[in-house]
Tab-separated table of C-alpha atoms in Angstrom:
chain	number	residue	atom	x	y	z
A	1	MET	CA	-61.930	92.100	57.994
A	2	SER	CA	-62.713	88.499	57.057
A	3	THR	CA	-65.253	87.863	54.304
A	4	LEU	CA	-68.226	85.551	54.659
A	5	SER	CA	-66.410	82.874	52.652
A	6	ASP	CA	-63.295	83.140	54.835
A	7	LEU	CA	-65.336	82.780	58.028
A	8	VAL	CA	-67.315	79.809	56.696
A	9	TYR	CA	-64.337	77.937	55.263
A	10	ALA	CA	-62.361	78.522	58.472
A	11	GLN	CA	-64.821	76.282	60.309
A	12	GLY	CA	-64.049	73.385	57.950
A	13	ARG	CA	-67.628	72.115	57.853
A	14	SER	CA	-69.072	73.643	54.680
A	15	SER	CA	-68.756	72.842	50.997
A	16	ALA	CA	-68.484	75.312	48.126
A	17	ALA	CA	-72.201	74.761	47.426
A	18	ASP	CA	-73.009	75.619	51.050
A	19	VAL	CA	-70.981	78.809	50.807
A	20	GLU	CA	-72.796	79.826	47.618
A	21	TRP	CA	-76.144	79.218	49.332
A	22	LEU	CA	-75.110	81.312	52.333
A	23	HIS	CA	-73.820	84.060	50.037
A	24	ARG	CA	-77.134	84.259	48.185
A	25	LEU	CA	-79.099	84.278	51.426
A	26	ALA	CA	-76.856	86.882	53.073
A	27	GLY	CA	-77.281	89.003	49.953
A	28	ASP	CA	-80.959	89.286	50.914
A	29	GLY	CA	-80.109	90.106	54.521
A	30	GLN	CA	-81.200	93.732	54.090
A	31	LEU	CA	-84.550	92.635	52.671
A	32	LEU	CA	-85.141	90.302	55.622
A	33	ALA	CA	-84.071	92.938	58.157
A	34	ASP	CA	-86.341	95.596	56.622
A	35	LEU	CA	-89.338	93.265	56.426
A	36	ALA	CA	-88.860	92.040	60.010
A	37	PHE	CA	-87.915	95.472	61.428
A	38	ALA	CA	-85.139	93.617	63.243
A	39	ASP	CA	-81.433	92.786	63.177
A	40	ILE	CA	-80.617	89.657	61.167
A	41	VAL	CA	-77.535	87.594	62.044
A	42	PHE	CA	-76.256	84.517	60.173
A	43	TRP	CA	-74.430	81.785	62.119
A	44	VAL	CA	-72.503	78.666	61.107
A	45	PRO	CA	-71.385	75.849	63.423
A	46	THR	CA	-67.810	75.550	64.669
A	47	GLU	CA	-65.734	72.478	65.436
A	48	ASP	CA	-66.158	72.923	69.205
A	49	ASP	CA	-69.978	72.744	69.132
A	50	SER	CA	-70.506	76.498	69.088
A	51	PHE	CA	-71.536	78.981	66.385
A	52	ILE	CA	-69.845	81.986	64.801
A	53	ALA	CA	-71.492	85.019	63.180
A	54	ILE	CA	-70.657	85.283	59.463
A	55	ALA	CA	-72.971	88.167	58.484
A	56	HIS	CA	-75.132	90.799	60.135
A	57	THR	CA	-77.642	93.251	58.699
A	58	ARG	CA	-79.298	96.132	60.548
A	59	PRO	CA	-82.854	97.253	59.709
A	60	SER	CA	-83.171	100.555	57.860
A	61	GLY	CA	-86.593	101.346	59.366
A	62	ALA	CA	-86.059	100.429	63.027
A	63	ALA	CA	-83.514	100.853	65.812
A	64	THR	CA	-80.634	98.377	65.760
A	65	LEU	CA	-79.680	96.351	68.816
A	66	PHE	CA	-76.047	95.916	67.844
A	67	TYR	CA	-74.128	99.167	67.639
A	68	ARG	CA	-70.857	97.249	67.317
A	69	ASP	CA	-70.066	94.763	64.602
A	70	ILE	CA	-70.531	91.164	65.800
A	71	VAL	CA	-69.346	89.417	62.635
A	72	GLY	CA	-66.659	86.942	63.660
A	73	ASP	CA	-67.977	86.699	67.248
A	74	ARG	CA	-69.140	83.456	68.813
A	75	VAL	CA	-72.786	83.092	69.739
A	76	ARG	CA	-73.607	84.562	73.161
A	77	PRO	CA	-74.566	82.192	75.999
A	78	GLN	CA	-78.168	83.472	76.166
A	79	TRP	CA	-78.750	82.489	72.494
A	80	ARG	CA	-76.629	79.326	72.266
A	81	THR	CA	-79.312	76.809	73.301
A	82	GLN	CA	-81.929	78.354	71.011
A	83	VAL	CA	-79.541	78.450	68.033
A	84	ARG	CA	-78.369	74.868	68.674
A	85	ASP	CA	-81.953	73.592	68.953
A	86	ALA	CA	-82.885	75.199	65.610
A	87	PHE	CA	-79.778	73.691	64.008
A	88	LEU	CA	-80.363	70.170	65.366
A	89	THR	CA	-84.154	69.973	64.943
A	90	SER	CA	-84.560	71.891	61.648
A	91	VAL	CA	-87.416	73.767	63.327
A	92	ILE	CA	-87.886	77.495	63.893
A	93	VAL	CA	-87.378	78.238	67.593
A	94	ASP	CA	-88.803	81.373	69.229
A	95	SER	CA	-87.676	82.674	72.608
A	96	ALA	CA	-90.170	81.769	75.343
A	97	SER	CA	-89.853	85.140	77.059
A	98	PRO	CA	-88.271	88.512	76.236
A	99	ASP	CA	-84.505	88.336	76.074
A	100	TRP	CA	-82.573	91.240	77.568
A	101	PHE	CA	-79.662	92.577	75.582
A	102	GLU	CA	-77.725	95.463	77.130
A	103	GLU	CA	-80.798	96.513	79.159
A	104	THR	CA	-83.055	96.387	76.102
A	105	PRO	CA	-85.938	93.851	75.923
A	106	THR	CA	-85.751	91.811	72.733
A	107	ARG	CA	-87.463	88.888	71.080
A	108	VAL	CA	-85.244	86.326	69.370
A	109	ARG	CA	-86.224	83.891	66.629
A	110	ALA	CA	-83.819	81.196	65.430
A	111	VAL	CA	-84.419	79.916	61.897
A	112	PRO	CA	-82.542	76.882	60.530
A	113	ILE	CA	-80.883	77.588	57.182
A	114	VAL	CA	-81.653	74.547	55.042
A	115	HIS	CA	-79.662	73.917	51.876
A	116	ALA	CA	-81.809	72.022	49.393
A	117	GLY	CA	-79.365	71.459	46.555
A	118	ARG	CA	-80.295	69.705	43.347
A	119	GLY	CA	-80.128	65.963	43.755
A	120	GLU	CA	-79.200	66.261	47.424
A	121	ASP	CA	-81.144	65.691	50.604
A	122	PRO	CA	-81.979	68.950	52.406
A	123	ARG	CA	-79.609	69.639	55.288
A	124	VAL	CA	-79.147	72.387	57.856
A	125	ILE	CA	-75.967	74.393	57.186
A	126	GLY	CA	-76.449	77.287	59.576
A	127	VAL	CA	-78.912	79.359	61.580
A	128	LEU	CA	-80.450	82.790	61.061
A	129	THR	CA	-81.484	84.784	64.113
A	130	ARG	CA	-83.920	87.684	64.165
A	131	HIS	CA	-83.460	90.133	67.041
A	132	THR	CA	-86.478	92.424	67.503
A	133	ASN	CA	-86.187	95.514	69.706
A	134	LEU	CA	-89.229	95.477	72.039
A	135	GLY	CA	-88.166	98.707	73.705
A	136	ASP	CA	-89.227	100.587	70.573
A	137	ALA	CA	-92.618	98.843	70.424
A	138	ARG	CA	-95.629	100.782	69.178
A	139	THR	CA	-98.956	99.967	67.611
A	140	PRO	CA	-98.023	98.423	64.262
A	141	SER	CA	-99.396	99.927	61.069
A	142	ARG	CA	-100.970	97.845	58.312
A	143	GLN	CA	-97.740	98.168	56.356
A	144	GLN	CA	-95.661	96.896	59.275
A	145	ILE	CA	-98.032	93.965	59.797
A	146	THR	CA	-97.796	93.063	56.095
A	147	PHE	CA	-94.017	93.411	56.120
A	148	ASN	CA	-93.793	91.132	59.173
A	149	ASP	CA	-96.073	88.581	57.516
A	150	CYS	CA	-93.837	88.596	54.434
A	151	ALA	CA	-90.772	88.130	56.656
A	152	ASP	CA	-92.425	85.182	58.397
A	153	GLU	CA	-93.182	83.574	55.034
A	154	LEU	CA	-89.552	83.963	53.941
A	155	PHE	CA	-88.258	82.609	57.279
A	156	ARG	CA	-90.464	79.554	56.812
A	157	MET	CA	-89.151	79.091	53.274
A	158	ILE	CA	-85.566	79.378	54.559
A	159	ALA	CA	-86.319	76.620	57.066
A	160	THR	CA	-87.608	74.341	54.280
A	161	GLY	CA	-84.882	75.117	51.750
A	162	GLU	CA	-87.193	77.031	49.378
A	163	PHE	CA	-85.368	80.351	49.760
A	164	PRO	CA	-83.092	81.567	48.300
A	165	ASP	CA	-83.877	80.347	44.803
A	166	LEU	CA	-80.587	79.779	42.972
A	167	THR	CA	-82.390	80.009	39.615
A	168	ALA	CA	-83.151	83.663	40.293
A	169	PRO	CA	-80.773	86.042	38.514
A	170	THR	CA	-78.426	88.224	40.484
A	171	SER	CA	-78.215	91.915	39.756
A	172	PRO	CA	-75.983	94.839	40.661
A	173	ARG	CA	-76.690	96.350	44.071
A	174	ARG	CA	-77.026	99.796	42.502
A	175	GLY	CA	-80.682	100.393	41.757
A	176	ALA	CA	-81.932	97.065	43.121
A	177	PRO	CA	-85.420	97.534	44.625
A	178	ARG	CA	-85.675	97.373	48.423
A	179	ALA	CA	-88.665	96.850	50.684
A	180	SER	CA	-88.706	100.527	51.657
A	181	ASP	CA	-88.785	101.587	47.975
A	182	GLY	CA	-92.110	99.861	47.368
A	183	LEU	CA	-93.688	96.481	48.131
A	184	ILE	CA	-96.692	94.774	46.565
A	185	ARG	CA	-98.190	91.560	47.951
A	186	LEU	CA	-99.913	89.277	45.457
A	187	ASP	CA	-102.180	86.300	46.075
A	188	VAL	CA	-101.886	83.027	44.201
A	189	ASP	CA	-103.925	84.426	41.283
A	190	GLY	CA	-101.733	87.501	40.888
A	191	MET	CA	-104.238	89.888	42.503
A	192	THR	CA	-102.831	92.710	44.630
A	193	THR	CA	-103.722	92.330	48.306
A	194	PHE	CA	-101.414	95.108	49.538
A	195	ALA	CA	-99.427	97.949	48.003
A	196	SER	CA	-97.208	100.213	50.081
A	197	PRO	CA	-97.504	103.995	49.521
A	198	ASN	CA	-94.124	104.083	47.743
A	199	ALA	CA	-95.193	101.275	45.419
A	200	LEU	CA	-98.427	103.081	44.572
A	201	SER	CA	-96.493	106.304	43.908
A	202	ALA	CA	-94.148	104.483	41.531
A	203	PHE	CA	-97.088	103.156	39.500
A	204	ASN	CA	-98.780	106.574	39.587
A	205	ARG	CA	-95.682	108.010	37.912
A	206	LEU	CA	-95.948	105.302	35.263
A	207	GLY	CA	-99.480	106.504	34.464
A	208	PHE	CA	-101.748	104.408	36.710
A	209	ASP	CA	-103.968	106.785	38.717
A	210	ASP	CA	-106.145	104.331	40.661
A	211	GLU	CA	-105.705	101.988	43.632
A	212	LEU	CA	-103.598	98.868	43.102
A	213	GLU	CA	-105.266	96.735	45.759
A	214	GLY	CA	-107.849	94.405	44.288
A	215	GLU	CA	-106.319	94.734	40.823
A	216	SER	CA	-104.408	92.195	38.777
A	217	LEU	CA	-100.882	93.590	38.573
A	218	LEU	CA	-100.462	92.073	35.108
A	219	GLU	CA	-103.604	93.804	33.826
A	220	VAL	CA	-102.525	97.105	35.388
A	221	VAL	CA	-99.179	96.995	33.609
A	222	THR	CA	-100.835	95.962	30.333
A	223	ARG	CA	-102.976	99.107	30.484
A	224	ILE	CA	-100.125	101.534	31.196
A	225	LEU	CA	-97.461	100.164	28.850
A	226	PRO	CA	-97.399	101.735	25.368
A	227	SER	CA	-99.098	99.348	22.960
A	228	LYS	CA	-96.357	99.479	20.322
A	229	ARG	CA	-93.429	99.061	22.673
A	230	GLN	CA	-91.593	95.755	22.836
A	231	PHE	CA	-91.168	94.307	26.327
A	232	ASP	CA	-89.512	91.333	27.948
A	233	GLU	CA	-91.425	88.113	27.206
A	234	SER	CA	-90.901	87.001	30.818
A	235	LEU	CA	-92.693	90.099	32.159
A	236	PRO	CA	-96.164	88.440	32.406
A	237	VAL	CA	-94.667	85.603	34.454
A	238	VAL	CA	-92.957	88.095	36.746
A	239	LEU	CA	-96.039	90.273	37.231
A	240	SER	CA	-98.211	87.274	38.056
A	241	GLY	CA	-95.751	86.216	40.757
A	242	ARG	CA	-94.855	82.922	39.131
A	243	ALA	CA	-91.094	83.393	38.655
A	244	PRO	CA	-88.255	84.787	40.797
A	245	TRP	CA	-87.194	87.276	38.154
A	246	ARG	CA	-86.302	90.934	37.659
A	247	SER	CA	-87.499	93.330	35.020
A	248	ASP	CA	-87.889	97.030	34.219
A	249	LEU	CA	-91.082	98.868	33.312
A	250	GLU	CA	-90.826	102.002	31.145
A	251	ALA	CA	-93.667	104.410	30.478
A	252	ARG	CA	-94.056	108.184	30.260
A	253	GLY	CA	-90.294	108.636	30.618
A	254	VAL	CA	-90.284	106.783	33.954
A	255	THR	CA	-88.444	103.526	34.639
A	256	VAL	CA	-89.475	101.276	37.536
A	257	SER	CA	-87.384	98.250	38.455
A	258	LEU	CA	-89.261	95.150	39.634
A	259	ARG	CA	-88.177	92.083	41.536
A	260	THR	CA	-90.591	89.229	42.174
A	261	ILE	CA	-90.168	86.658	44.975
A	262	PRO	CA	-92.699	83.796	44.746
A	263	LEU	CA	-93.950	82.595	48.138
A	264	LYS	CA	-94.269	78.839	48.553
A	265	ASP	CA	-95.520	76.410	51.146
A	266	ARG	CA	-93.881	72.990	50.796
A	267	GLY	CA	-93.537	73.453	47.053
A	268	THR	CA	-96.986	74.943	46.464
A	269	ARG	CA	-97.099	78.572	45.339
A	270	ILE	CA	-99.279	80.680	47.669
A	271	GLY	CA	-98.547	84.189	46.419
A	272	ALA	CA	-95.651	86.536	45.784
A	273	ILE	CA	-93.819	89.641	46.920
A	274	VAL	CA	-93.068	92.259	44.276
A	275	LEU	CA	-90.472	94.884	45.129
A	276	CYS	CA	-90.479	98.027	42.994
A	277	ARG	CA	-88.289	101.110	42.750
A	278	ASP	CA	-88.269	104.200	40.578
A	279	VAL	CA	-84.836	104.020	38.946
A	280	THR	CA	-85.380	106.661	36.274
A	281	GLU	CA	-82.468	108.830	37.365
A	282	ILE	CA	-80.188	105.814	37.866
A	283	ARG	CA	-80.946	104.517	34.359
A	284	HIS	CA	-80.243	107.968	32.917
A	285	GLN	CA	-76.894	108.039	34.701
A	286	GLU	CA	-76.084	104.535	33.462
A	287	GLN	CA	-76.940	105.557	29.887
A	288	GLU	CA	-74.712	108.605	30.192
A	289	LEU	CA	-71.870	106.407	31.458
A	290	ILE	CA	-72.373	103.974	28.563
A	291	THR	CA	-72.289	106.870	26.105
A	292	LYS	CA	-69.188	108.283	27.781
A	293	ASP	CA	-67.430	104.902	27.712
A	294	ALA	CA	-68.308	104.427	24.064
A	295	THR	CA	-66.924	107.892	23.299
A	296	ILE	CA	-63.676	107.152	25.144
A	297	ARG	CA	-63.291	103.841	23.295
A	298	GLU	CA	-63.859	105.598	19.988
A	299	ILE	CA	-61.253	108.234	20.867
A	300	HIS	CA	-58.703	105.513	21.710
A	301	HIS	CA	-59.573	103.758	18.451
A	302	ARG	CA	-59.048	106.933	16.433
A	303	VAL	CA	-55.801	107.748	18.238
A	304	LYS	CA	-54.590	104.226	17.470
A	305	ASN	CA	-55.501	104.633	13.792
A	306	ASN	CA	-53.759	108.000	13.609
A	307	LEU	CA	-50.641	106.627	15.279
A	308	GLN	CA	-50.576	103.668	12.914
A	309	THR	CA	-50.856	106.103	10.007
A	310	VAL	CA	-47.900	108.086	11.360
A	311	ALA	CA	-45.938	104.843	11.827
A	312	SER	CA	-46.689	103.854	8.217
A	313	LEU	CA	-45.528	107.224	6.953
A	314	LEU	CA	-42.303	106.908	8.943
A	315	ARG	CA	-41.752	103.423	7.548
A	316	ILE	CA	-42.233	104.666	3.977
A	317	GLN	CA	-39.887	107.581	4.600
A	318	ALA	CA	-37.278	105.260	6.107
A	319	ARG	CA	-37.340	102.978	3.074
A	320	ARG	CA	-36.822	105.918	0.703
A	321	SER	CA	-34.036	107.485	2.746
A	322	HIS	CA	-30.546	107.307	1.225
A	323	SER	CA	-28.811	108.002	4.532
A	324	GLU	CA	-28.273	104.986	6.789
A	325	GLU	CA	-28.326	107.219	9.842
A	326	ALA	CA	-31.628	108.854	8.800
A	327	ARG	CA	-33.110	105.447	7.952
A	328	GLU	CA	-32.217	104.127	11.412
A	329	ALA	CA	-33.658	107.191	13.159
A	330	LEU	CA	-36.919	106.961	11.229
A	331	THR	CA	-37.214	103.221	11.901
A	332	GLN	CA	-36.760	103.776	15.636
A	333	ALA	CA	-39.362	106.560	15.623
A	334	MET	CA	-41.767	104.273	13.762
A	335	ARG	CA	-41.268	101.562	16.383
A	336	ARG	CA	-41.892	103.984	19.260
A	337	VAL	CA	-45.101	105.299	17.704
A	338	SER	CA	-46.292	101.730	17.077
A	339	ALA	CA	-45.688	100.812	20.724
A	340	ILE	CA	-47.915	103.674	21.877
A	341	ALA	CA	-50.555	102.631	19.335
A	342	VAL	CA	-50.656	99.142	20.879
A	343	VAL	CA	-51.752	100.600	24.243
A	344	HIS	CA	-54.499	102.713	22.662
A	345	ASP	CA	-55.677	99.721	20.633
A	346	THR	CA	-56.003	97.669	23.832
A	347	LEU	CA	-57.862	100.483	25.598
A	348	SER	CA	-60.305	100.766	22.697
A	349	GLU	CA	-61.412	97.154	23.239
A	350	GLY	CA	-62.806	97.558	26.764
A	351	LEU	CA	-64.700	99.855	29.103
A	352	ALA	CA	-62.076	100.199	31.830
A	353	GLN	CA	-59.158	102.607	31.631
A	354	ASN	CA	-56.936	99.812	32.901
A	355	VAL	CA	-54.867	97.543	30.682
A	356	ASP	CA	-53.907	93.896	30.873
A	357	PHE	CA	-50.244	94.698	30.345
A	358	ASP	CA	-49.280	91.080	29.631
A	359	THR	CA	-51.428	91.293	26.498
A	360	VAL	CA	-49.886	94.654	25.594
A	361	PHE	CA	-46.347	93.384	26.038
A	362	ASP	CA	-46.969	90.286	23.917
A	363	ARG	CA	-47.917	92.624	21.092
A	364	VAL	CA	-44.951	94.909	21.785
A	365	LEU	CA	-42.596	91.955	21.371
A	366	LYS	CA	-43.927	91.453	17.848
A	367	LEU	CA	-42.598	94.915	17.013
A	368	VAL	CA	-39.148	93.775	18.118
A	369	ALA	CA	-39.406	90.657	15.967
A	370	GLU	CA	-38.553	92.746	12.908
A	371	VAL	CA	-35.289	93.767	14.576
A	372	ALA	CA	-34.583	90.200	15.666
A	373	ALA	CA	-34.867	89.126	12.040
A	374	GLY	CA	-32.170	91.608	11.008
A	375	ALA	CA	-29.059	90.682	9.114
A	376	ASN	CA	-26.750	88.258	10.899
A	377	THR	CA	-28.766	88.478	14.152
A	378	ARG	CA	-30.870	85.622	15.556
A	379	ALA	CA	-32.581	86.484	18.821
A	380	GLN	CA	-35.044	84.443	20.849
A	381	THR	CA	-37.242	86.391	23.309
A	382	HIS	CA	-38.713	84.830	26.444
A	383	THR	CA	-41.090	86.296	29.035
A	384	THR	CA	-41.276	85.062	32.630
A	385	GLY	CA	-43.785	86.159	35.265
A	386	THR	CA	-46.748	88.504	34.858
A	387	PHE	CA	-47.183	92.262	34.738
A	388	GLY	CA	-50.858	92.204	35.719
A	389	THR	CA	-53.315	95.040	35.167
A	390	LEU	CA	-52.017	98.600	34.983
A	391	PRO	CA	-53.709	101.981	34.478
A	392	SER	CA	-53.289	103.458	31.016
A	393	GLU	CA	-51.066	106.233	32.402
A	394	TYR	CA	-48.616	103.499	33.451
A	395	ALA	CA	-49.046	101.321	30.377
A	396	THR	CA	-47.967	103.822	27.727
A	397	PRO	CA	-44.592	104.863	29.202
A	398	LEU	CA	-43.787	101.312	30.333
A	399	ALA	CA	-44.580	99.841	26.910
A	400	LEU	CA	-42.411	102.465	25.237
A	401	ALA	CA	-39.527	101.941	27.696
A	402	LEU	CA	-39.571	98.156	27.290
A	403	THR	CA	-39.667	98.539	23.518
A	404	GLU	CA	-36.454	100.572	23.742
A	405	LEU	CA	-34.743	98.137	26.112
A	406	VAL	CA	-35.602	94.972	24.187
A	407	THR	CA	-34.713	96.632	20.887
A	408	ASN	CA	-31.333	97.756	22.271
A	409	ALA	CA	-30.682	94.259	23.618
A	410	VAL	CA	-31.259	92.805	20.149
A	411	GLU	CA	-29.596	95.517	18.067
A	412	HIS	CA	-26.563	96.181	20.219
A	413	GLY	CA	-26.243	93.365	22.727
A	414	LEU	CA	-26.717	90.620	20.139
A	415	ALA	CA	-25.534	92.526	17.072
A	416	GLY	CA	-24.499	90.010	14.421
A	417	LYS	CA	-24.829	87.088	16.870
A	418	GLU	CA	-27.262	84.450	18.021
A	419	GLY	CA	-28.616	84.725	21.565
A	420	ASP	CA	-31.526	85.131	23.944
A	421	VAL	CA	-33.364	88.073	25.448
A	422	GLU	CA	-35.331	87.300	28.598
A	423	ILE	CA	-37.885	89.627	30.183
A	424	ILE	CA	-38.688	88.798	33.815
A	425	ALA	CA	-41.636	90.513	35.529
A	426	GLU	CA	-42.246	90.261	39.270
A	427	ARG	CA	-45.177	92.097	40.810
A	428	THR	CA	-46.252	92.648	44.412
A	429	ASP	CA	-48.905	94.883	45.945
A	430	ASP	CA	-46.378	97.695	46.272
A	431	HIS	CA	-44.141	97.580	43.226
A	432	LEU	CA	-43.379	96.085	39.841
A	433	GLU	CA	-39.876	94.890	38.980
A	434	VAL	CA	-38.900	94.121	35.391
A	435	ARG	CA	-35.536	92.753	34.281
A	436	VAL	CA	-34.433	92.677	30.650
A	437	ARG	CA	-31.484	90.294	30.280
A	438	ASP	CA	-29.549	89.399	27.135
A	439	THR	CA	-26.720	86.984	26.386
A	440	GLY	CA	-24.794	89.466	24.299
A	441	SER	CA	-21.392	91.087	24.651
A	442	GLY	CA	-22.336	93.185	27.665
A	443	LEU	CA	-21.305	96.674	28.758
A	444	PRO	CA	-18.267	97.764	30.732
A	445	GLU	CA	-19.422	97.901	34.380
A	446	GLY	CA	-20.787	101.327	35.274
A	447	GLN	CA	-20.842	102.515	31.669
A	448	VAL	CA	-24.231	103.161	30.114
A	449	GLY	CA	-25.039	104.206	26.605
A	450	ARG	CA	-25.609	107.900	25.935
A	451	GLY	CA	-27.927	107.553	22.965
A	452	LEU	CA	-31.458	108.883	22.504
A	453	GLY	CA	-32.974	105.512	23.452
A	454	THR	CA	-31.260	105.529	26.850
A	455	GLN	CA	-32.396	109.091	27.497
A	456	ILE	CA	-35.974	108.180	26.561
A	457	VAL	CA	-35.959	105.190	28.931
A	458	ARG	CA	-34.612	107.271	31.831
A	459	THR	CA	-37.208	109.979	31.253
A	460	LEU	CA	-40.078	107.490	31.106
A	461	ILE	CA	-39.105	105.338	34.092
A	462	GLN	CA	-37.766	107.996	36.437
A	463	GLY	CA	-39.770	111.022	35.335
A	464	GLU	CA	-43.183	109.660	34.417
A	465	LEU	CA	-43.368	106.498	36.543
A	466	GLY	CA	-41.332	107.633	39.559
A	467	GLY	CA	-39.255	104.480	39.322
A	468	ALA	CA	-35.611	103.503	39.206
A	469	ILE	CA	-33.496	101.879	36.485
A	470	ASP	CA	-30.090	100.226	36.609
A	471	TRP	CA	-27.787	98.786	33.935
A	472	HIS	CA	-25.151	96.197	34.835
A	473	THR	CA	-23.205	93.388	33.219
A	474	ILE	CA	-24.084	89.784	34.064
A	475	MET	CA	-21.208	87.697	35.367
A	476	GLY	CA	-19.687	86.051	32.324
A	477	SER	CA	-21.487	87.880	29.512
A	478	GLY	CA	-24.566	89.860	28.677
A	479	THR	CA	-26.333	92.892	30.085
A	480	GLU	CA	-29.200	93.090	32.569
A	481	VAL	CA	-31.393	96.153	32.965
A	482	THR	CA	-33.529	96.305	36.104
A	483	ILE	CA	-36.608	98.542	36.379
A	484	GLU	CA	-38.443	99.103	39.661
A	485	ILE	CA	-41.756	100.965	39.606
A	486	PRO	CA	-43.801	101.839	42.723
A	487	LEU	CA	-47.512	100.989	42.425
A	488	ARG	CA	-48.826	102.969	45.365
A	489	TRP	CA	-50.815	105.313	43.103
A	490	ILE	CA	-52.779	102.592	41.382
A	491	ASP	CA	-56.540	102.521	42.068
A	492	ARG	CA	-57.060	99.015	43.453
A	493	SER	CA	-60.754	98.984	42.526
A	494	GLY	CA	-59.784	98.783	38.871
A	495	ALA	CA	-56.809	96.458	39.280
């Protein structure tokens, strides 16, 4: 399915700044739909004087009109004139009479989306339509009336370019307060004129046991916050409705997330909406995840240290060995342990269990540099292409296998000579192909070494990674080893 950006850019009439504005506004689509108790659809103009839907949000507290997704559809004939008039006149246009949609009476409002960028003249870049289901009409409650009033204020601000406010910080969707979680309406002086039942419950849990209406929200919070606790310096500005900011309140073991949306009329502040949500459990889960991630990083760090200790011991033992064969075996073991340590060191630096393998391989090549500097051998290594991000369960065996292959290319392919070793990585969505090519003496066609290194590589690539490996001689001279690894098991969300 096409994204909002794809749909907007496909029309060829919007700049990157316009797309950012539309993204921010569409991000508040759920808020607008819940306040208006209606479906909200965003439209942008097309080259042939029509409009196409780029986003649609259904209300969570009312029946939707659109049971099928209309994103990507062109505007319907019964709305085209109204949408075009709003776009051309920069004025909110309401339907003169109920509009029938699939045998359901509806009321449609078309709101011009005005982009008021810094240093630029305001201009209409799209249209928002509100589709209210009149078939589900009932006597509105005080909360519904207040919600509708708030929606009308935001629609008016959209039509004048005062909403969204690009200076407002963005936040993760998880735990963000919604209208249904709790809404407080403030006047220009920061006094509460309305508090929904959920908002009042959230403040009751914080320790406030009175009515919020008629109270200064800033004074209420000052009374319930522990006197010795440090809090965000911007909190007073948020609670008075003066800044489009977000903050958390913590008291009595309860955490309430706040988001303030100042309401303006032609640049003059007239009040504010404060959304609030009890996020105590969410914050506890986040803290547990942070603790878990820190523990995992520490484990990787300790494993890396232990492996480096083992590698150092092997190096010392190799230097004291009087047998050339034993010295070589210990040196190879040291190199293999060091390659595994590189992966754990990289994992200890971040939260994700995925690895930027290009960074890992750059460090692996440094291990081979000691071999390249061996007696009578001068090898230059080159890397082409990118490996990309791989899960740790892929990174360890691949790093170890490539260490073996590059080391063999230097030690045996270029033994006592000067030459190059090239590593070529090609990645697609489905597989990773790596070729290790040297300019050495080459192998007889079809004949592969039988040493421990070759056995290790086969076990890692075929057994652990489910891939394939092939050795063959390059025409003229040199050996090329090709590795193909399927990536179908990789979790794309972390790639």
